[in-house]
CSV table of C-alpha atoms in Angstrom, one decimal:
chain,number,residue,atom,x,y,z
A,1,MET,CA,-27.9,-72.8,34.1
A,2,ALA,CA,-26.7,-69.9,36.2
A,3,LYS,CA,-27.9,-66.3,36.2
A,4,ILE,CA,-24.9,-63.9,35.6
A,5,LEU,CA,-25.0,-60.1,35.9
A,6,ILE,CA,-22.6,-58.0,33.9
A,7,GLY,CA,-22.8,-54.4,35.0
A,8,TYR,CA,-20.5,-51.8,33.3
A,9,ALA,CA,-19.7,-48.2,32.8
A,10,SER,CA,-18.4,-47.2,29.4
A,11,MET,CA,-17.9,-43.8,27.8
A,12,SER,CA,-16.0,-44.5,24.6
A,13,GLY,CA,-17.4,-48.0,24.2
A,14,ASN,CA,-14.2,-49.8,25.3
A,15,THR,CA,-15.5,-51.3,28.5
A,16,GLU,CA,-18.8,-52.1,26.8
A,17,GLU,CA,-16.9,-54.1,24.2
A,18,ILE,CA,-15.3,-56.1,27.0
A,19,ALA,CA,-18.7,-56.7,28.6
A,20,VAL,CA,-20.1,-57.9,25.2
A,21,LEU,CA,-17.2,-60.4,24.8
A,22,LEU,CA,-17.8,-61.7,28.4
A,23,LYS,CA,-21.6,-61.9,27.7
A,24,ASN,CA,-21.1,-63.9,24.5
A,25,LYS,CA,-18.7,-66.3,26.2
A,26,VAL,CA,-21.0,-66.9,29.2
A,27,GLN,CA,-24.1,-67.3,27.0
A,28,SER,CA,-22.3,-69.7,24.7
A,29,ALA,CA,-21.7,-71.8,27.8
A,30,GLY,CA,-25.5,-72.0,28.2
A,31,HIS,CA,-26.0,-69.5,31.0
A,32,GLU,CA,-28.5,-66.6,31.4
A,33,VAL,CA,-26.9,-63.1,31.3
A,34,HIS,CA,-28.3,-59.8,32.2
A,35,MET,CA,-26.1,-56.9,31.0
A,36,GLU,CA,-26.8,-53.3,32.0
A,37,GLU,CA,-25.0,-50.0,32.5
A,38,LEU,CA,-24.1,-49.4,36.2
A,39,GLU,CA,-25.9,-46.1,36.3
A,40,LEU,CA,-29.2,-47.9,35.4
A,41,LEU,CA,-28.6,-50.9,37.7
A,42,ASP,CA,-30.3,-51.2,41.1
A,43,VAL,CA,-27.9,-52.7,43.6
A,44,GLN,CA,-30.9,-54.3,45.4
A,45,ASN,CA,-31.2,-56.7,42.5
A,46,LEU,CA,-27.7,-58.1,42.9
A,47,SER,CA,-28.8,-60.9,45.2
A,48,ALA,CA,-30.9,-62.4,42.4
A,49,TYR,CA,-27.7,-63.5,40.5
A,50,ASP,CA,-25.4,-66.5,40.9
A,51,GLY,CA,-22.4,-64.5,39.7
A,52,ILE,CA,-21.6,-60.8,39.4
A,53,LEU,CA,-19.2,-59.2,36.9
A,54,LEU,CA,-18.7,-55.4,37.3
A,55,GLY,CA,-16.7,-53.3,34.9
A,56,ALA,CA,-15.7,-49.7,34.5
A,57,TYR,CA,-13.2,-47.6,32.7
A,58,THR,CA,-10.7,-45.6,34.8
A,59,TRP,CA,-11.1,-41.9,34.7
A,60,GLY,CA,-8.3,-39.5,35.1
A,61,ASN,CA,-5.6,-40.6,37.5
A,62,GLY,CA,-7.3,-43.6,38.9
A,63,ASP,CA,-10.9,-42.7,39.6
A,64,LEU,CA,-14.2,-44.3,38.9
A,65,PRO,CA,-16.2,-42.7,36.1
A,66,TYR,CA,-19.0,-40.3,37.3
A,67,GLU,CA,-21.7,-42.6,35.9
A,68,ALA,CA,-20.5,-45.4,38.2
A,69,GLU,CA,-20.3,-43.3,41.4
A,70,ASP,CA,-23.9,-43.7,42.6
A,71,PHE,CA,-23.9,-47.4,42.0
A,72,TYR,CA,-20.5,-47.7,43.8
A,73,ASP,CA,-21.8,-45.7,46.8
A,74,ASP,CA,-25.1,-47.7,47.0
A,75,LEU,CA,-23.1,-51.0,46.8
A,76,ASP,CA,-21.5,-50.1,50.1
A,77,GLU,CA,-24.9,-50.8,51.8
A,78,MET,CA,-25.2,-54.3,50.3
A,79,ASN,CA,-24.5,-57.6,52.0
A,80,LEU,CA,-23.1,-59.9,49.2
A,81,THR,CA,-21.8,-62.6,51.5
A,82,GLY,CA,-21.4,-65.8,49.5
A,83,LYS,CA,-21.8,-64.1,46.1
A,84,LYS,CA,-19.2,-64.9,43.5
A,85,ALA,CA,-17.9,-61.8,41.8
A,86,ALA,CA,-15.1,-60.3,39.7
A,87,ALA,CA,-14.2,-57.0,38.1
A,88,PHE,CA,-13.0,-55.9,34.7
A,89,GLY,CA,-12.3,-52.7,32.9
A,90,SER,CA,-10.4,-50.6,30.4
A,91,GLY,CA,-7.7,-48.0,30.8
A,92,ASP,CA,-4.8,-46.2,29.3
A,93,ARG,CA,-1.2,-46.8,30.4
A,94,VAL,CA,-0.5,-43.1,29.8
A,95,TYR,CA,-2.0,-42.5,33.2
A,96,PRO,CA,-0.2,-43.5,36.4
A,97,GLU,CA,-3.0,-45.7,37.8
A,98,PHE,CA,-3.7,-48.1,35.0
A,99,CYS,CA,-7.2,-49.6,35.3
A,100,ALA,CA,-7.5,-48.5,38.9
A,101,ALA,CA,-11.3,-48.7,38.6
A,102,VAL,CA,-11.0,-52.5,38.5
A,103,ASP,CA,-9.2,-52.5,41.8
A,104,LEU,CA,-11.8,-50.1,43.3
A,105,LEU,CA,-14.7,-52.3,42.3
A,106,GLU,CA,-12.9,-55.4,43.6
A,107,GLU,CA,-12.3,-53.7,47.0
A,108,ARG,CA,-15.9,-52.6,47.3
A,109,LEU,CA,-17.2,-56.1,46.4
A,110,LYS,CA,-14.9,-57.6,49.0
A,111,LYS,CA,-16.1,-55.1,51.6
A,112,CYS,CA,-19.6,-56.1,50.9
A,113,GLY,CA,-18.7,-59.8,51.5
A,114,ALA,CA,-18.5,-61.0,47.9
A,115,ASP,CA,-15.9,-63.7,47.1
A,116,ILE,CA,-13.6,-62.4,44.3
A,117,VAL,CA,-13.1,-65.6,42.3
A,118,CYS,CA,-10.6,-64.4,39.8
A,119,THR,CA,-8.1,-61.6,39.2
A,120,GLY,CA,-9.5,-58.5,37.7
A,121,LEU,CA,-9.4,-58.2,33.9
A,122,LYS,CA,-7.5,-55.1,32.8
A,123,VAL,CA,-7.5,-54.2,29.1
A,124,GLU,CA,-5.7,-51.2,27.5
A,125,MET,CA,-8.2,-49.2,25.6
A,126,ALA,CA,-10.5,-51.5,23.5
A,127,PRO,CA,-10.1,-55.3,23.2
A,128,GLU,CA,-9.0,-55.2,19.6
A,129,THR,CA,-6.1,-57.6,19.4
A,130,GLU,CA,-6.4,-61.4,19.4
A,131,GLU,CA,-4.5,-61.4,22.7
A,132,ASP,CA,-7.1,-59.1,24.3
A,133,ILE,CA,-10.0,-61.0,23.0
A,134,LEU,CA,-8.5,-64.3,24.2
A,135,ALA,CA,-7.8,-62.7,27.6
A,136,CYS,CA,-11.5,-61.7,27.9
A,137,GLU,CA,-12.7,-65.1,26.9
A,138,ALA,CA,-10.3,-66.8,29.4
A,139,PHE,CA,-11.5,-64.4,32.1
A,140,ALA,CA,-15.1,-65.5,31.5
A,141,VAL,CA,-14.1,-69.2,31.5
A,142,THR,CA,-12.2,-68.8,34.7
A,143,PHE,CA,-15.1,-67.0,36.3
A,144,LEU,CA,-17.5,-69.7,35.4
A,145,ASN,CA,-15.2,-72.4,36.5
A,146,GLU,CA,-14.8,-70.7,39.9
A,147,LEU,CA,-18.6,-70.7,40.2
A,148,ASN,CA,-18.4,-74.5,39.8
A,149,ILE,CA,-20.6,-74.4,36.6
A,150,SER,CA,-19.8,-75.4,33.1
A,151,ALA,CA,-17.8,-73.0,31.0
A,152,TYR,CA,-18.2,-75.0,27.8
């Protein structure tokens, strides 16, 4: 059994819904999941996890939401070499930078030495369609497979 962290920032609940779908899939595979909002998460605790999933909605024209900024800044001081990680988030295609927060999180994780093990999950608004839900579940399975632990 692996210990997986799911940290997220969600204002309207869309990114939290994605986080819950990921949590359910990872737990159903028999792994321990800690899920917490980024603004409450201490970056010093990241080293305690086998896998790290970080998510945020994109604010405005491609920015991180304010409630993720402190975590993002603190993350810059971490050494995550060898940690397996991936990013997810929600956004709105009305804006020119769709789900740019996912890219920002991936870049920061890489800068800290983490191995990004799967392409970031980007969902328009809430994961309400069957296609979106299946995409979230497939993302979780891919993440677990890349950790070399069972996804089923």
